[in-house]
Coordinates of C-alpha atoms in Angstrom, one line a residue:
I25 CA 103.6 60.2 170.4
A26 CA 106.6 59.5 168.3
Q27 CA 108.7 58.9 171.3
A28 CA 106.1 56.5 172.7
L29 CA 106.1 54.5 169.5
L30 CA 109.9 54.1 169.7
M31 CA 109.6 52.4 173.1
F32 CA 109.5 48.6 173.7
P33 CA 109.9 46.3 176.7
A34 CA 113.0 44.4 177.6
A35 CA 113.4 40.9 179.1
T36 CA 116.0 38.5 180.5
D37 CA 116.2 34.7 180.4
N38 CA 117.9 32.2 182.6
C39 CA 119.8 30.6 179.7
D40 CA 119.1 32.6 176.6
A41 CA 121.1 35.8 176.6
T42 CA 118.9 37.4 173.9
P43 CA 115.3 36.1 174.0
T44 CA 113.3 37.1 170.9
R45 CA 110.8 40.0 171.3
S46 CA 107.5 39.8 169.3
L47 CA 104.8 42.4 168.8
V48 CA 101.8 40.3 169.4
S49 CA 99.2 43.0 168.6
D50 CA 98.9 46.8 167.8
N51 CA 95.3 48.0 168.0
T52 CA 94.0 51.6 167.7
T53 CA 90.6 52.4 169.1
P54 CA 89.0 55.7 167.9
G55 CA 88.0 58.2 170.6
T56 CA 85.0 60.5 170.8
C57 CA 86.4 62.8 168.1
P58 CA 88.8 62.4 165.1
Q59 CA 91.8 63.7 167.0
E60 CA 91.4 61.3 170.0
Y61 CA 92.3 57.6 170.1
T62 CA 93.8 54.8 172.2
R63 CA 96.6 52.6 170.8
I64 CA 97.4 49.4 172.6
R65 CA 100.5 47.4 171.7
V66 CA 101.2 44.0 173.2
W67 CA 104.7 42.2 173.2
N68 CA 106.1 38.9 174.5
F69 CA 109.4 37.2 174.5
E70 CA 110.5 33.7 173.5
D71 CA 113.8 32.0 174.3
D72 CA 115.6 29.5 172.1
C73 CA 113.8 26.6 173.8
G74 CA 110.4 27.9 172.9
N75 CA 109.5 29.2 176.3
V76 CA 107.2 32.3 176.0
S77 CA 107.1 35.1 178.5
A78 CA 104.0 36.8 179.8
T79 CA 102.7 39.7 177.6
F80 CA 103.6 43.3 178.0
V81 CA 100.9 45.9 177.2
Q82 CA 101.7 49.5 176.2
T83 CA 98.7 51.9 176.1
I84 CA 99.1 55.2 174.2
T85 CA 96.1 57.5 174.9
V86 CA 95.9 60.6 172.6
E87 CA 93.6 63.4 173.7
D88 CA 92.6 66.9 172.4
T89 CA 91.8 69.2 175.3
T90 CA 93.3 72.4 173.9
P91 CA 90.9 74.9 172.4
P92 CA 91.4 76.8 169.2
V93 CA 93.3 80.2 169.5
I94 CA 91.9 83.2 167.7
T95 CA 94.8 84.9 165.9
D96 CA 93.2 88.3 165.2
A97 CA 94.1 91.0 167.8
P98 CA 91.2 92.3 169.9
G99 CA 89.7 95.4 168.3
S100 CA 91.3 94.8 164.9
L101 CA 87.9 94.4 163.2
D102 CA 86.3 97.4 165.0
L103 CA 85.0 100.3 162.9
T104 CA 83.8 103.8 163.7
T105 CA 82.5 105.7 160.7
Q106 CA 79.8 108.0 159.3
C107 CA 76.4 106.6 158.4
N108 CA 76.9 107.2 154.7
N109 CA 80.2 105.3 154.4
L110 CA 78.5 102.2 153.0
G111 CA 81.7 100.7 151.6
A112 CA 83.4 100.6 155.0
I113 CA 80.3 99.4 156.7
N114 CA 79.8 96.5 154.2
N115 CA 83.5 95.6 154.5
A116 CA 83.2 95.5 158.3
V117 CA 80.1 93.3 158.2
A118 CA 81.9 90.9 155.8
A119 CA 84.9 90.6 158.1
F120 CA 85.4 87.8 160.7
P121 CA 88.3 86.6 162.9
L122 CA 90.6 83.7 162.1
A123 CA 91.8 81.0 164.4
T124 CA 94.2 78.0 164.6
D125 CA 94.0 74.8 166.5
N126 CA 96.7 72.4 167.7
C127 CA 95.0 69.4 166.0
D128 CA 92.0 70.5 164.0
P129 CA 93.2 72.2 160.7
S130 CA 89.8 73.9 160.2
P131 CA 88.1 74.7 163.5
T132 CA 84.5 75.8 163.1
I133 CA 83.6 79.5 163.5
S134 CA 80.2 80.4 165.1
L135 CA 78.5 83.8 165.3
I136 CA 77.3 83.7 168.8
S137 CA 75.4 87.0 168.7
D138 CA 74.8 90.0 166.5
T139 CA 73.2 92.9 168.4
T140 CA 72.3 96.3 167.2
I141 CA 71.8 99.1 169.7
P142 CA 70.0 102.2 168.5
G143 CA 71.8 105.5 168.9
A144 CA 70.5 108.9 169.8
C145 CA 69.0 109.4 166.4
P146 CA 67.7 107.1 163.6
Q147 CA 71.0 107.3 161.6
E148 CA 73.3 106.3 164.5
Y149 CA 73.7 102.8 166.0
T150 CA 76.2 100.4 167.5
R151 CA 76.4 96.9 166.2
I152 CA 78.2 94.3 168.3
R153 CA 79.1 90.8 166.8
V154 CA 80.6 88.0 168.9
W155 CA 82.3 84.8 167.5
N156 CA 84.0 81.8 168.9
Y157 CA 85.7 78.6 167.4
R158 CA 85.1 75.0 168.2
D159 CA 87.5 72.2 167.1
D160 CA 86.4 68.6 166.3
C161 CA 86.7 67.6 169.9
G162 CA 84.4 70.2 171.2
N163 CA 87.1 72.5 172.6
I164 CA 85.8 76.1 172.4
S165 CA 88.0 79.1 172.0
G166 CA 87.6 82.4 173.8
T167 CA 85.2 84.9 172.2
F168 CA 86.1 87.6 169.8
T169 CA 84.0 90.8 169.7
Q170 CA 83.7 93.2 166.9
T171 CA 82.1 96.7 167.5
I172 CA 80.8 98.7 164.6
I173 CA 79.9 102.3 165.7
I174 CA 77.9 104.4 163.1
N175 CA 77.8 108.1 163.7
D176 CA 76.2 111.1 162.0
D177 CA 77.9 114.3 162.9
I178 CA 78.0 115.9 159.4
P179 CA 75.5 118.8 159.0
P180 CA 73.2 119.2 156.0
L181 CA 74.6 121.1 153.0
V182 CA 72.6 123.9 151.5
T183 CA 72.6 123.4 147.7
T184 CA 71.0 126.6 146.7
P185 CA 73.8 129.1 145.8
M186 CA 73.9 132.1 148.1
G187 CA 72.2 135.0 146.4
A188 CA 70.1 132.9 144.1
L189 CA 66.9 133.8 145.8
D190 CA 67.7 137.5 146.2
T191 CA 65.2 139.8 144.4
L192 CA 65.0 143.5 143.4
L193 CA 61.4 144.6 142.8
D194 CA 59.4 147.7 142.1
C195 CA 57.0 148.4 144.8
N196 CA 54.0 147.6 142.6
N197 CA 55.2 144.2 141.5
V198 CA 52.9 142.2 143.8
T199 CA 53.3 139.0 141.7
G200 CA 57.0 139.2 141.8
L201 CA 56.9 139.7 145.6
N202 CA 54.6 136.7 146.1
L203 CA 57.0 134.6 144.0
A204 CA 60.0 135.7 146.0
L205 CA 58.2 135.0 149.3
A206 CA 57.3 131.5 148.0
M207 CA 61.0 130.7 147.5
M208 CA 63.1 128.8 149.9
P209 CA 66.5 127.1 149.7
T210 CA 67.1 123.3 149.4
A211 CA 69.6 121.1 151.1
T212 CA 71.0 117.6 151.1
D213 CA 72.3 115.5 154.0
N214 CA 74.7 112.5 154.1
C215 CA 72.2 110.3 155.8
D216 CA 68.8 112.1 156.4
P217 CA 66.9 112.2 153.0
T218 CA 64.6 115.0 154.3
P219 CA 66.5 117.5 156.6
T220 CA 64.1 119.9 158.3
I221 CA 64.1 123.5 157.1
T222 CA 63.5 126.3 159.7
L223 CA 62.9 130.0 159.1
L224 CA 65.1 131.5 161.7
S225 CA 64.2 135.2 161.1
D226 CA 62.2 137.5 158.8
V227 CA 63.2 141.1 159.3
T228 CA 62.0 144.1 157.3
T229 CA 64.1 147.3 157.4
Q230 CA 62.3 150.5 156.2
G231 CA 63.9 152.3 153.3
S232 CA 64.3 156.0 152.6
C233 CA 60.6 156.4 151.9
P234 CA 57.5 154.5 152.9
Q235 CA 57.3 152.5 149.7
E236 CA 60.9 151.2 149.9
Y237 CA 62.2 148.5 152.2
I238 CA 64.6 145.6 152.5
R239 CA 63.3 142.2 153.8
I240 CA 65.9 139.6 154.9
R241 CA 64.8 136.0 155.6
V242 CA 67.2 133.5 157.1
W243 CA 66.9 129.7 157.1
N244 CA 68.9 126.7 158.2
F245 CA 68.5 122.9 158.0
E246 CA 68.7 120.3 160.7
D247 CA 69.0 116.5 160.2
D248 CA 67.6 113.8 162.4
C249 CA 70.7 113.8 164.5
G250 CA 70.6 117.5 165.3
N251 CA 73.4 118.6 163.0
M252 CA 72.7 122.2 161.8
S253 CA 73.6 123.6 158.4
A254 CA 75.0 127.0 157.8
S255 CA 72.5 129.8 157.6
Y256 CA 71.1 130.8 154.2
Y257 CA 70.0 134.4 153.5
Q258 CA 67.5 135.8 151.1
T259 CA 67.4 139.6 150.5
I260 CA 64.2 141.1 148.9
T261 CA 64.8 144.7 148.0
V262 CA 61.7 146.7 147.1
H263 CA 62.2 150.2 145.7
D264 CA 60.1 152.9 144.0
T265 CA 61.8 154.3 140.9
V266 CA 58.7 154.7 138.7
A267 CA 57.5 158.3 138.3
P268 CA 53.8 159.1 138.8
T269 CA 51.7 160.2 135.9
I270 CA 50.1 163.7 135.7
D271 CA 47.2 165.0 133.5
C272 CA 46.6 168.7 133.2
S273 CA 44.1 168.4 130.4
G274 CA 41.3 169.3 132.7
V275 CA 42.9 172.7 133.5
N276 CA 42.3 175.6 131.2
N277 CA 44.9 178.3 130.6
L278 CA 44.3 181.5 132.5
V279 CA 43.5 184.6 130.5
M280 CA 43.2 187.7 132.6
E281 CA 41.7 191.0 131.4
C282 CA 43.9 194.0 131.5
V283 CA 42.2 196.2 134.1
T284 CA 43.7 199.1 135.8
G285 CA 44.4 198.4 139.4
A286 CA 43.7 194.6 139.1
N287 CA 45.4 192.2 141.6
Y288 CA 46.9 189.8 139.0
P289 CA 49.0 187.7 141.5
A290 CA 45.9 187.0 143.5
Q291 CA 44.0 185.8 140.3
I292 CA 47.0 183.6 139.4
E293 CA 47.2 182.1 142.8
A294 CA 43.5 181.4 142.9
W295 CA 43.7 179.7 139.5
I296 CA 46.7 177.6 140.6
A297 CA 44.8 176.4 143.7
A298 CA 41.9 175.3 141.6
A299 CA 44.2 173.7 139.0
K300 CA 45.9 171.6 141.7
L301 CA 42.6 170.2 142.9
T302 CA 41.6 169.4 139.3
I303 CA 44.9 167.7 138.6
L304 CA 44.7 165.5 141.7
A305 CA 41.1 164.6 141.0
D306 CA 42.0 163.4 137.5
P307 CA 42.2 159.6 137.4
Q308 CA 45.2 159.9 135.0
T309 CA 47.2 161.5 137.7
D310 CA 48.3 158.4 139.5
D311 CA 51.2 156.5 141.0
A312 CA 51.9 152.8 141.2
C313 CA 52.6 152.8 144.9
D314 CA 51.7 156.1 146.5
M315 CA 48.0 156.9 146.8
D316 CA 48.6 160.3 148.3
L317 CA 50.4 162.4 145.7
T318 CA 51.5 166.0 146.2
V319 CA 51.3 168.8 143.5
V320 CA 53.4 171.9 143.6
D321 CA 53.9 174.8 141.2
N322 CA 56.7 177.1 140.2
Y323 CA 54.9 180.4 140.4
N324 CA 56.7 182.9 142.6
G325 CA 53.7 185.0 143.6
I326 CA 55.0 188.2 141.9
D327 CA 55.4 187.9 138.2
V328 CA 52.6 188.6 135.8
P329 CA 52.5 187.9 132.1
P330 CA 53.3 190.7 129.7
L331 CA 50.3 192.3 127.9
S332 CA 49.6 190.6 124.7
C333 CA 46.9 191.2 122.2
N334 CA 47.4 188.0 120.3
L335 CA 48.1 185.7 123.2
S336 CA 51.4 184.6 121.6
T337 CA 53.4 185.2 124.8
G338 CA 52.5 184.6 128.4
L339 CA 53.7 183.2 131.8
I340 CA 54.5 179.5 132.0
V341 CA 53.3 177.8 135.1
M342 CA 54.7 174.3 135.8
F343 CA 52.8 171.8 137.9
T344 CA 54.9 169.0 139.4
V345 CA 53.3 165.9 141.0
S346 CA 55.6 163.8 143.3
D347 CA 55.3 160.6 145.3
D348 CA 56.8 159.8 148.7
C349 CA 60.0 158.5 147.1
G350 CA 60.7 161.7 145.2
N351 CA 59.7 160.5 141.7
T352 CA 58.1 163.3 139.8
A353 CA 56.1 164.2 136.7
T354 CA 55.3 167.6 135.3
C355 CA 52.9 169.5 133.0
T356 CA 52.6 173.1 132.1
K357 CA 49.8 175.7 131.6
M358 CA 49.9 179.3 130.4
V359 CA 48.7 182.5 132.0
Y360 CA 48.0 185.4 129.6
L361 CA 47.2 189.1 130.1
D362 CA 44.9 190.3 127.3
D363 CA 43.0 193.4 126.5
T364 CA 39.6 192.8 124.9
M365 CA 37.8 195.8 126.2
Q366 CA 36.9 198.5 123.7
P367 CA 38.4 201.9 124.5
M368 CA 35.9 204.5 125.8
I369 CA 35.8 208.0 124.4
T370 CA 34.5 211.0 126.3
C371 CA 33.4 214.0 124.3
P372 CA 32.9 217.5 125.7
A373 CA 29.5 218.9 125.8
D374 CA 28.2 221.0 122.8
T375 CA 29.0 224.7 123.2
L376 CA 27.0 227.5 121.5
T377 CA 28.7 230.7 120.6

C-alpha cells in the first residue's frame, strides 16, 4: 500500500519540458468490513500555456482474505486427570486458545461445540470443546479442539484401622457377640460418595473344644467404576475360660458302721455314685456354656477311713466337675468309719457243784 501511494503518473508536452502535475482528487470508499476499502486518486497535467491533459486514475483496492491464525499448539490445552482433581478440571474449563490476524487486532473467538461423552461409569467422561476465530471481514480460522478426559482408577480407601473390629469374647457373652457381628468397616472414595461394601467371606474355625472358635470375616469396597479396595479382616475369638460352679450341699457325708467282714470300698463307691447324680442334678452345679458337665472323684477304690469314735478324722473324697474346655470346680465330702454298736457279752451257763 505504501509503495502504491508513492506512485504517480508521468507526462510529456510538445513545448513545455516540465508540465505541472496536479492531484485532482483522492477519494476512499469503505469496503464491506473495516479492513477493506477502495482508494481512487486522479491526476492531470497542465503546460505553461494552460493546456490541460486528460486525467489519470489510480485505483488502490485493499482486501482482507486471510483468516486468523490460532497460536496455541494442538493438544496444548488437553487434560487427562482424576475425577476428584477439581482444581485442574476448573482450570482446563477456563482455558481457551489465542489467535492473531493480519489486519484485525482482536479477532472474535467462538465456542463452536462443547460435547460431553459419558464414560464407562458415572465418574468418568470425556469433554470435547471446539473453537474458531473470525476477523472483522468474516475470515474464519481453522478449528482448535480441547479434549478433557476424566478418569477414576483410584480404589476406595478403608478408613477403619485394621484390628479395630477384632473382639475376644467369653462363650456366654451373647450380647458382645451380636455387637461384634453388627460391626463393619467404613471407607471413602475419591469420587464415589457411597462405595459398595461386600462381605467376601465368613469362616468359622473350631477351637480346641466345642465352645471355642475363631470367626474371620473379610470385606472389601467397590466404587462405581469397579475399583476395589484392599480387603479388611475382622477376627472374632470366642473362648471358654470360666470355670463351672459345683454344689455338694445336697450330699451328706458317709458314715459307715464298723462291722467285721464289711465291704467298705463297695459302700464308698455306691455312695460316690449317688453323690455324683445329686451334684449334677443340683441347679447350682452349672456352666456358662457347657450344658453337659462331667463329675469325677479322687477315690482309688481301696482306701477306707481309719476307725474313729468321735468322727474327727476320716477319708476326704473330692468331687470335680469339668466342662468341655477343661475348666473345673471342686468340692469335698467326708467318709467316716464309726463304731456305735454296744459290745456283746456272753456269760457261761450256771454250774452247780
